[in-house]
Amino acid sequence: MTDDAREFWDGQAATFDREPDHGLLDPAVRRAWADLLLPLVPPAPVSIVDLGCGTGSLAVLLAEAGHEVHGVDLSERMVAAAREKARVAGVRAEFTPGDAADPPCPTASFHVVLARHVLWALPDPGAALARWVDLLKPGGLLVLVEGRWSTGAGLPAARTRDLVLAVRAQAEVEHLTDPALWGRVIEDERYLVVSRR
C-alpha cells in the first residue's frame, strides 16, 4: 500500500467511529455484530487476526468474548485508537501497524482470519487472499465482510466468492441486509463470505 493510502486513513482515524458499524457505539449495532460473528468462530479462546482493523471495534468485541486477537492496520493513528479502545474496555488485544495485503504475521499462526471492508480496496485482492490463507492454522476459518457500495466501488458477492474459491475449497455467501448491523437501512450490496476449508 502507498504512503497516500496511509495518510488518507490516518486522516480518517479521528472521525472513523462516527459510522455506526465502525464504532459499534450503539448497543443494538454492537449486539448485531456480536450475534453475527461470535457464532461463526470456534469457542474461545482461539487466535484471531483482524486485518485492516481500523479503530479495533471488532477486535475488541472478539477479545471481550475471550479470544486472543491481533489487529493489523496500515494507519498508525487507527492502531493507536484501537489500542486505546482495548485499554478502556479492559481487554488484551495486540495491534500492529502494517499492510493488510501482506500482514507482518507468521504463517499458520491463526485459527481465524477476519477482514471487514478491506479486500475491495486492495490493488491485488487475489494475492492478498492467498497471503491471508497462509496465515491460517490447519482447519482455519476465513471470514470476510465486503460490499459493492452505491458509489460503484467495492466487489460484488459473486466476485469475492470466486476470489476465495481460487485459494480455498469452499465459500459461503450471506447477504447482510439487517439494518441493525449498519445503524440504518442500506440499499447497496453488503455480505459475508465464510470459508471453512
Short mmCIF file of C-alpha atoms in Angstrom, two decimals:
data_model
loop_
_atom_site.label_atom_id
_atom_site.label_comp_id
_atom_site.label_asym_id
_atom_site.label_seq_id
_atom_site.Cartn_x
_atom_site.Cartn_y
_atom_site.Cartn_z
CA MET A 1 0.00 0.00 0.00
CA THR A 2 1.13 3.54 -0.67
CA ASP A 3 2.04 6.40 1.60
CA ASP A 4 -1.01 8.19 0.18
CA ALA A 5 -3.28 5.42 1.46
CA ARG A 6 -1.63 5.54 4.87
CA GLU A 7 -2.08 9.31 5.04
CA PHE A 8 -5.70 9.02 3.96
CA TRP A 9 -6.56 6.53 6.70
CA ASP A 10 -4.55 8.47 9.28
CA GLY A 11 -6.77 11.42 8.38
CA GLN A 12 -9.91 9.31 8.88
CA ALA A 13 -8.96 7.97 12.30
CA ALA A 14 -10.39 10.80 14.42
CA THR A 15 -13.88 10.52 12.91
CA PHE A 16 -13.93 6.87 11.80
CA ASP A 17 -16.08 5.66 14.70
CA ARG A 18 -18.92 8.06 13.85
CA GLU A 19 -20.25 5.49 11.38
CA PRO A 20 -22.45 3.13 13.41
CA ASP A 21 -20.84 -0.05 12.05
CA HIS A 22 -17.32 1.32 12.58
CA GLY A 23 -17.52 2.43 16.19
CA LEU A 24 -20.20 -0.02 17.40
CA LEU A 25 -21.17 2.69 19.90
CA ASP A 26 -24.89 1.94 19.64
CA PRO A 27 -25.62 -1.11 21.80
CA ALA A 28 -28.05 -2.50 19.20
CA VAL A 29 -25.44 -2.29 16.43
CA ARG A 30 -22.79 -3.81 18.69
CA ARG A 31 -25.14 -6.67 19.61
CA ALA A 32 -25.94 -7.28 15.93
CA TRP A 33 -22.23 -7.68 15.11
CA ALA A 34 -21.71 -9.94 18.12
CA ASP A 35 -24.69 -12.06 17.06
CA LEU A 36 -23.26 -12.31 13.54
CA LEU A 37 -19.61 -13.05 14.30
CA LEU A 38 -19.43 -14.91 17.59
CA PRO A 39 -21.39 -17.99 16.43
CA LEU A 40 -19.09 -18.27 13.38
CA VAL A 41 -15.82 -18.59 15.25
CA PRO A 42 -14.80 -21.60 17.33
CA PRO A 43 -15.31 -21.47 21.10
CA ALA A 44 -12.92 -19.16 22.96
CA PRO A 45 -10.08 -18.91 23.24
CA VAL A 46 -8.86 -19.09 19.66
CA SER A 47 -6.37 -16.85 17.88
CA ILE A 48 -7.92 -14.32 15.50
CA VAL A 49 -6.26 -11.75 13.25
CA ASP A 50 -8.38 -8.75 12.22
CA LEU A 51 -6.81 -7.37 9.04
CA GLY A 52 -7.45 -3.72 8.30
CA CYS A 53 -8.82 -3.50 11.83
CA GLY A 54 -9.37 0.26 11.79
CA THR A 55 -10.05 1.52 15.29
CA GLY A 56 -10.35 -2.03 16.59
CA SER A 57 -14.08 -2.28 17.25
CA LEU A 58 -14.45 -5.86 16.02
CA ALA A 59 -11.13 -6.88 17.56
CA VAL A 60 -12.24 -5.59 20.96
CA LEU A 61 -15.64 -7.27 20.57
CA LEU A 62 -13.90 -10.59 19.94
CA ALA A 63 -11.41 -10.06 22.76
CA GLU A 64 -14.30 -9.39 25.14
CA ALA A 65 -15.62 -12.83 24.18
CA GLY A 66 -12.34 -14.38 25.36
CA HIS A 67 -10.44 -14.68 22.07
CA GLU A 68 -6.76 -13.92 21.51
CA VAL A 69 -6.96 -11.10 18.98
CA HIS A 70 -4.31 -9.41 16.87
CA GLY A 71 -5.25 -6.40 14.74
CA VAL A 72 -3.28 -5.03 11.79
CA ASP A 73 -3.88 -1.69 10.11
CA LEU A 74 -1.92 0.49 7.72
CA SER A 75 -2.73 3.63 9.72
CA GLU A 76 -0.72 4.22 12.87
CA ARG A 77 -3.47 6.55 14.10
CA MET A 78 -6.05 3.80 13.67
CA VAL A 79 -3.74 1.42 15.57
CA ALA A 80 -3.34 3.97 18.37
CA ALA A 81 -7.14 4.35 18.59
CA ALA A 82 -7.55 0.56 18.66
CA ARG A 83 -5.03 0.20 21.48
CA GLU A 84 -6.85 2.86 23.47
CA LYS A 85 -10.21 1.20 22.82
CA ALA A 86 -8.87 -2.12 24.13
CA ARG A 87 -7.40 -0.39 27.18
CA VAL A 88 -10.69 1.32 28.01
CA ALA A 89 -12.57 -1.97 27.53
CA GLY A 90 -10.10 -3.73 29.82
CA VAL A 91 -9.23 -6.44 27.31
CA ARG A 92 -5.96 -7.76 25.95
CA ALA A 93 -5.56 -7.37 22.22
CA GLU A 94 -2.44 -6.73 20.20
CA PHE A 95 -2.40 -4.12 17.43
CA THR A 96 0.36 -3.68 14.87
CA PRO A 97 0.84 -1.16 12.07
CA GLY A 98 1.13 -2.98 8.75
CA ASP A 99 -0.22 -3.55 5.29
CA ALA A 100 -3.35 -5.73 5.38
CA ALA A 101 -2.43 -7.09 1.95
CA ASP A 102 0.79 -8.56 3.34
CA PRO A 103 0.43 -8.56 7.13
CA PRO A 104 3.51 -8.76 9.35
CA CYS A 105 2.36 -12.05 10.84
CA PRO A 106 3.85 -15.56 10.75
CA THR A 107 2.25 -18.20 8.56
CA ALA A 108 -0.04 -20.82 10.10
CA SER A 109 -0.50 -18.76 13.26
CA PHE A 110 -4.25 -18.03 13.49
CA HIS A 111 -7.43 -20.06 13.82
CA VAL A 112 -9.42 -17.24 12.19
CA VAL A 113 -8.58 -14.56 9.65
CA LEU A 114 -11.14 -11.73 9.64
CA ALA A 115 -11.30 -8.73 7.31
CA ARG A 116 -14.14 -6.24 7.07
CA HIS A 117 -14.38 -3.86 4.12
CA VAL A 118 -10.72 -4.35 3.21
CA LEU A 119 -10.45 -6.70 0.24
CA TRP A 120 -12.22 -4.36 -2.18
CA ALA A 121 -9.68 -1.59 -1.50
CA LEU A 122 -6.56 -3.66 -2.21
CA PRO A 123 -4.72 -3.44 -5.54
CA ASP A 124 -4.47 -7.24 -5.90
CA PRO A 125 -7.21 -8.92 -3.86
CA GLY A 126 -6.32 -12.38 -5.14
CA ALA A 127 -2.73 -12.11 -3.92
CA ALA A 128 -3.94 -10.75 -0.59
CA LEU A 129 -6.32 -13.68 -0.13
CA ALA A 130 -3.53 -16.15 -0.87
CA ARG A 131 -1.42 -14.48 1.83
CA TRP A 132 -4.33 -14.47 4.28
CA VAL A 133 -4.94 -18.17 3.77
CA ASP A 134 -1.26 -18.78 4.56
CA LEU A 135 -1.86 -17.18 7.97
CA LEU A 136 -4.40 -19.85 8.90
CA LYS A 137 -3.62 -22.88 11.01
CA PRO A 138 -4.82 -26.19 9.55
CA GLY A 139 -8.61 -26.20 9.57
CA GLY A 140 -8.69 -22.41 9.97
CA LEU A 141 -11.62 -20.14 9.19
CA LEU A 142 -11.65 -17.20 6.76
CA VAL A 143 -14.32 -14.55 7.44
CA LEU A 144 -14.81 -11.63 5.06
CA VAL A 145 -17.33 -8.81 5.28
CA GLU A 146 -17.44 -6.95 1.97
CA GLY A 147 -19.73 -4.96 -0.24
CA ARG A 148 -20.47 -3.28 -3.50
CA TRP A 149 -21.28 0.28 -2.48
CA SER A 150 -23.85 2.61 -4.01
CA THR A 151 -20.91 4.70 -5.25
CA GLY A 152 -19.91 1.85 -7.57
CA ALA A 153 -16.82 0.95 -5.52
CA GLY A 154 -16.39 -2.45 -3.93
CA LEU A 155 -16.72 -6.06 -5.01
CA PRO A 156 -19.93 -7.90 -5.86
CA ALA A 157 -20.53 -11.01 -3.75
CA ALA A 158 -20.06 -13.33 -6.72
CA ARG A 159 -16.63 -11.86 -7.46
CA THR A 160 -15.48 -12.18 -3.84
CA ARG A 161 -16.73 -15.77 -3.73
CA ASP A 162 -14.77 -16.57 -6.90
CA LEU A 163 -11.62 -14.98 -5.43
CA VAL A 164 -11.96 -17.10 -2.30
CA LEU A 165 -12.59 -20.27 -4.30
CA ALA A 166 -9.32 -19.66 -6.15
CA VAL A 167 -7.47 -20.24 -2.86
CA ARG A 168 -9.90 -22.32 -0.78
CA ALA A 169 -12.19 -25.29 -1.45
CA GLN A 170 -15.33 -23.74 -0.02
CA ALA A 171 -17.03 -20.32 0.33
CA GLU A 172 -20.49 -19.50 1.66
CA VAL A 173 -22.11 -16.11 0.99
CA GLU A 174 -24.68 -14.48 3.28
CA HIS A 175 -26.17 -11.11 2.36
CA LEU A 176 -26.20 -8.69 5.28
CA THR A 177 -29.39 -6.70 4.87
CA ASP A 178 -30.32 -6.32 8.55
CA PRO A 179 -30.38 -2.56 9.34
CA ALA A 180 -29.23 -3.36 12.89
CA LEU A 181 -25.73 -4.15 11.54
CA TRP A 182 -25.38 -0.77 9.87
CA GLY A 183 -27.43 1.51 12.09
CA ARG A 184 -29.72 2.28 9.16
CA VAL A 185 -31.46 0.77 6.16
CA ILE A 186 -28.99 0.11 3.33
CA GLU A 187 -29.57 -0.14 -0.39
CA ASP A 188 -26.18 -1.35 -1.56
CA GLU A 189 -24.84 -4.92 -1.53
CA ARG A 190 -23.22 -5.93 1.75
CA TYR A 191 -22.38 -9.52 2.53
CA LEU A 192 -20.40 -12.06 4.49
CA VAL A 193 -18.20 -14.74 2.96
CA VAL A 194 -17.17 -17.63 5.19
CA SER A 195 -14.65 -20.27 4.11
CA ARG A 196 -14.09 -23.24 6.41
CA ARG A 197 -11.69 -25.20 4.18
#
